[in-house]
Amino acid sequence: MRYRGVVKLELSRDLTPEDLEALEKALGEAGLALAKGFRSPEEGGRIVGWERVGRVLRLSVETGRLRIDEASMRVKNSLEVSLGVRRIGIRSVRLEDALVEVEGEVRVEAKLPFVKSIERSGGRTIIHLEDLEERDLKRPFLLRLLRLLSEKEVKAKWGGKAEHWQLIKRSRVKFDPPLFTGDPNKVLEEVGLVKRFSVGQWLYTPLATYLLNAMRDLFLREVVLPLGFREAIFPKMYPLEIGLKTGHLRGTINSMVFCSLPKTYNIEEFEELADYMYVTDEAPPEELAKHLRYPEYFLCYAQCEPFYWFFGSELLDDASLPVKWFDRSGPSFRWESGGIYGLERVIEFHRVEVVWLGKPEQVVRIRDEVLKAYERFMDEVLDLEWRTAWVTPWYYEQSGAVERVEEFDINRPGTIDFELWLPYRGPREEQKAWLEVGNVSIHGTKFTGPFRIRHNRGETLWTGCSGFGTQRWLVAFLAQRGFDPGNWPPALRSYLRENPPPEPVVAITYPKTSAGREELSKLTELLRKV
Ligand code: ATP
Ligand code: ZN
Ligand code: MG
């Protein structure tokens, strides 16, 4: 990679003939400053020509490993010192007509900030940059731009496929033939345990809530609490800045739900709209939008974000580590577009989010404990057919460079998915018959870096998290074991005996079909007999 550009400097006063001599010398020093720390001026940078018109200096600069924005600032700082003794100041610095020459033909076509145009020819790519003012030069815009380009390049190369999927372990075959082959999503709706509220949203009646809570409570009792995690309550509406730091705003913006505050608290300003709604009995969203601020928040997405925020800019010592919390205080929201289905893939779902923070070896050890407890939970407590898989991006970022992941190392940052078989979707041999119900991740410094979570002796801190999506666990459990508690495992049955079920909702018109009403009375009868 090589850079070229014109560093334009405005001096604070006109130059006398004696100043001119000093200027030549100062430029020589500025040239040396560009090579400082490098083996040669070619490797670092150099001034290849210059001109002066009145108070304006234009230096043609070429650099190698020294980024051209840094070079511009080095030139400015050096001239400030050497011309300062003659009381000549630098009014402004600007980088003009800059270009970056990259080996290889970068195929990205995207419109990028600070990029004027991209040319490709003869196996190289030339990126022409917009002019950069001093305040842009001081911020790492160019660094990020180049990183972005190389990420896009890598993604384009691997066909946009986001993840590796590698089987780690699978349970033995337990249901041959299957106990149940129905679609629990349909059954739950038919018997009236849930009612569709809006796209991807359900109302869970007390009996549905009872079953969801049974899943969640067993998970807490068997996995989370014995490992020493403590409950916290996290906010569920996040300022955009949080998503900037976690990277979600870049990576998953298409599936986030955003929200806006009203422009004013003064109800009188809404009067016209309120009157309109009164008379027409319609709520026009486009009119409402006029009264709202831009979306400054998004709704809970990964659920662990507030944890990193909390420890952001804090200094921790050995005594305060590791930190082990969980949150189950509210829903997550995701726009799943055409993928929305039943209770499995919804816009509003509930999850137990387990989070931890510590030194790398602590974080890996906790992950291993969580993983082991999960396996026991799937294999013995719920006694289901399960498998685990290592899922990592096709590439990872290491000190600014993007590399392809060739093999996985379980002690490196990455994610393990937990999947359960859904017999109603097909034989267990088929990929599409499996549902991800949860996962466990080690993030490395992905969050401790941007949130600046630090150790008092400068040791590296990592985080980990694990999400248990309650709806998905319930659907998958019912998909394998059906609706007869006689076929449910002892741990769940004894939980149900300790916590008797509430009455179902039965009204003249609810559940909708007579088949549904019949099924419901069978189910409640069976539940009473656990
Ligand atoms: P998928 O690939 O199936 O969309 P994901 O990788 O997006 O899942 P994560 O971001 O890892 O899921 O979220 C953690 C957990 O949250 C999932 O394992 C699942 O239990 C739950 N979850 C995620 N999205 C949904 C959804 N739309 N509906 C219900 N549960 C969900
Ligand atoms: Zn998380
Ligand atoms: Mg998803």
PDB file of C-alpha atoms and ligand atoms in Angstrom, residues 163 200 204 248 252 255 301-303 332-336 339-353 374 391 415-418 434-441 465-473, ligand 1:
ATOM      1  CA  GLU A 163     -20.180 -18.152   9.315  1.00  0.00           C
ATOM      2  CA  GLY A 200     -43.989 -11.761  15.213  1.00  0.00           C
ATOM      3  CA  TYR A 204     -48.842 -15.818  26.138  1.00  0.00           C
ATOM      4  CA  HIS A 248     -24.416  -4.059  16.073  1.00  0.00           C
ATOM      5  CA  THR A 252     -27.119  -6.129  12.140  1.00  0.00           C
ATOM      6  CA  SER A 255     -32.784  -6.485  11.966  1.00  0.00           C
ATOM      7  CA  TYR A 301     -31.002  -6.662  20.641  1.00  0.00           C
ATOM      8  CA  ALA A 302     -28.345  -8.931  22.140  1.00  0.00           C
ATOM      9  CA  GLN A 303     -29.372  -8.230  25.745  1.00  0.00           C
ATOM     10  CA  SER A 332     -35.479  -8.666  23.020  1.00  0.00           C
ATOM     11  CA  PHE A 333     -36.653  -7.319  19.693  1.00  0.00           C
ATOM     12  CA  ARG A 334     -35.550  -8.297  16.219  1.00  0.00           C
ATOM     13  CA  TRP A 335     -37.014  -7.607  12.843  1.00  0.00           C
ATOM     14  CA  GLU A 336     -36.816 -11.024  11.189  1.00  0.00           C
ATOM     15  CA  GLY A 339     -38.204 -15.467   8.469  1.00  0.00           C
ATOM     16  CA  ILE A 340     -40.845 -14.851  11.125  1.00  0.00           C
ATOM     17  CA  TYR A 341     -42.493 -18.116  12.091  1.00  0.00           C
ATOM     18  CA  GLY A 342     -44.614 -19.329  15.005  1.00  0.00           C
ATOM     19  CA  LEU A 343     -42.974 -18.852  18.379  1.00  0.00           C
ATOM     20  CA  GLU A 344     -39.623 -19.922  16.988  1.00  0.00           C
ATOM     21  CA  ARG A 345     -38.685 -16.817  15.113  1.00  0.00           C
ATOM     22  CA  VAL A 346     -40.481 -13.798  16.434  1.00  0.00           C
ATOM     23  CA  ILE A 347     -39.937 -10.073  16.693  1.00  0.00           C
ATOM     24  CA  GLU A 348     -40.388 -10.012  20.457  1.00  0.00           C
ATOM     25  CA  PHE A 349     -38.843 -12.859  22.410  1.00  0.00           C
ATOM     26  CA  HIS A 350     -37.661 -13.664  25.903  1.00  0.00           C
ATOM     27  CA  ARG A 351     -34.261 -14.808  26.861  1.00  0.00           C
ATOM     28  CA  VAL A 352     -32.057 -15.431  29.855  1.00  0.00           C
ATOM     29  CA  GLU A 353     -28.801 -13.670  29.046  1.00  0.00           C
ATOM     30  CA  TYR A 374     -25.728 -26.893  29.147  1.00  0.00           C
ATOM     31  CA  VAL A 391     -19.665 -21.035  14.560  1.00  0.00           C
ATOM     32  CA  THR A 415     -19.359 -19.001  19.476  1.00  0.00           C
ATOM     33  CA  ILE A 416     -20.793 -22.420  20.205  1.00  0.00           C
ATOM     34  CA  ASP A 417     -24.406 -22.906  19.167  1.00  0.00           C
ATOM     35  CA  PHE A 418     -26.789 -25.300  20.871  1.00  0.00           C
ATOM     36  CA  TRP A 434     -32.407 -28.293  13.595  1.00  0.00           C
ATOM     37  CA  LEU A 435     -33.112 -25.126  15.527  1.00  0.00           C
ATOM     38  CA  GLU A 436     -30.564 -22.969  17.316  1.00  0.00           C
ATOM     39  CA  VAL A 437     -31.975 -22.517  20.789  1.00  0.00           C
ATOM     40  CA  GLY A 438     -29.010 -20.930  22.492  1.00  0.00           C
ATOM     41  CA  ASN A 439     -25.318 -20.296  22.353  1.00  0.00           C
ATOM     42  CA  VAL A 440     -22.258 -19.506  24.389  1.00  0.00           C
ATOM     43  CA  SER A 441     -19.582 -17.082  23.236  1.00  0.00           C
ATOM     44  CA  CYS A 465     -22.080 -14.380  27.176  1.00  0.00           C
ATOM     45  CA  SER A 466     -24.732 -16.981  26.633  1.00  0.00           C
ATOM     46  CA  GLY A 467     -28.320 -16.546  25.471  1.00  0.00           C
ATOM     47  CA  PHE A 468     -31.135 -18.929  26.340  1.00  0.00           C
ATOM     48  CA  GLY A 469     -34.141 -18.119  24.120  1.00  0.00           C
ATOM     49  CA  THR A 470     -37.101 -19.361  26.137  1.00  0.00           C
ATOM     50  CA  GLN A 471     -39.618 -19.579  23.283  1.00  0.00           C
ATOM     51  CA  ARG A 472     -37.229 -21.633  21.186  1.00  0.00           C
ATOM     52  CA  TRP A 473     -36.432 -24.036  24.015  1.00  0.00           C
TER      53      TRP A 473
HETATM   54  P1  ATP B   1     -30.636 -17.433  14.162  1.00  0.00           P
HETATM   55  O1  ATP B   1     -29.382 -17.726  13.406  1.00  0.00           O
HETATM   56  O2  ATP B   1     -31.546 -18.604  14.340  1.00  0.00           O
HETATM   57  O3  ATP B   1     -31.331 -16.200  13.691  1.00  0.00           O
HETATM   58  P2  ATP B   1     -29.131 -15.898  15.976  1.00  0.00           P
HETATM   59  O4  ATP B   1     -27.749 -16.351  15.680  1.00  0.00           O
HETATM   60  O5  ATP B   1     -29.623 -14.652  15.365  1.00  0.00           O
HETATM   61  O6  ATP B   1     -30.165 -17.089  15.655  1.00  0.00           O
HETATM   62  P3  ATP B   1     -28.380 -15.030  18.521  1.00  0.00           P
HETATM   63  O7  ATP B   1     -28.152 -13.677  18.023  1.00  0.00           O
HETATM   64  O8  ATP B   1     -27.204 -15.878  18.794  1.00  0.00           O
HETATM   65  O9  ATP B   1     -29.329 -15.823  17.532  1.00  0.00           O
HETATM   66  O10 ATP B   1     -29.343 -14.946  19.798  1.00  0.00           O
HETATM   67  C1  ATP B   1     -29.216 -15.818  20.916  1.00  0.00           C
HETATM   68  C2  ATP B   1     -30.477 -16.589  21.156  1.00  0.00           C
HETATM   69  O11 ATP B   1     -31.621 -15.744  21.156  1.00  0.00           O
HETATM   70  C3  ATP B   1     -30.795 -17.638  20.098  1.00  0.00           C
HETATM   71  O12 ATP B   1     -30.080 -18.805  20.323  1.00  0.00           O
HETATM   72  C4  ATP B   1     -32.277 -17.828  20.295  1.00  0.00           C
HETATM   73  O13 ATP B   1     -32.535 -18.666  21.392  1.00  0.00           O
HETATM   74  C5  ATP B   1     -32.745 -16.449  20.650  1.00  0.00           C
HETATM   75  N1  ATP B   1     -33.287 -15.754  19.471  1.00  0.00           N
HETATM   76  C6  ATP B   1     -32.612 -15.006  18.585  1.00  0.00           C
HETATM   77  N2  ATP B   1     -33.438 -14.507  17.644  1.00  0.00           N
HETATM   78  C7  ATP B   1     -34.674 -14.953  17.961  1.00  0.00           C
HETATM   79  C8  ATP B   1     -35.969 -14.775  17.384  1.00  0.00           C
HETATM   80  N3  ATP B   1     -36.148 -14.012  16.317  1.00  0.00           N
HETATM   81  N4  ATP B   1     -37.017 -15.379  17.961  1.00  0.00           N
HETATM   82  C9  ATP B   1     -36.865 -16.142  19.065  1.00  0.00           C
HETATM   83  N5  ATP B   1     -35.674 -16.343  19.654  1.00  0.00           N
HETATM   84  C10 ATP B   1     -34.592 -15.760  19.121  1.00  0.00           C
END
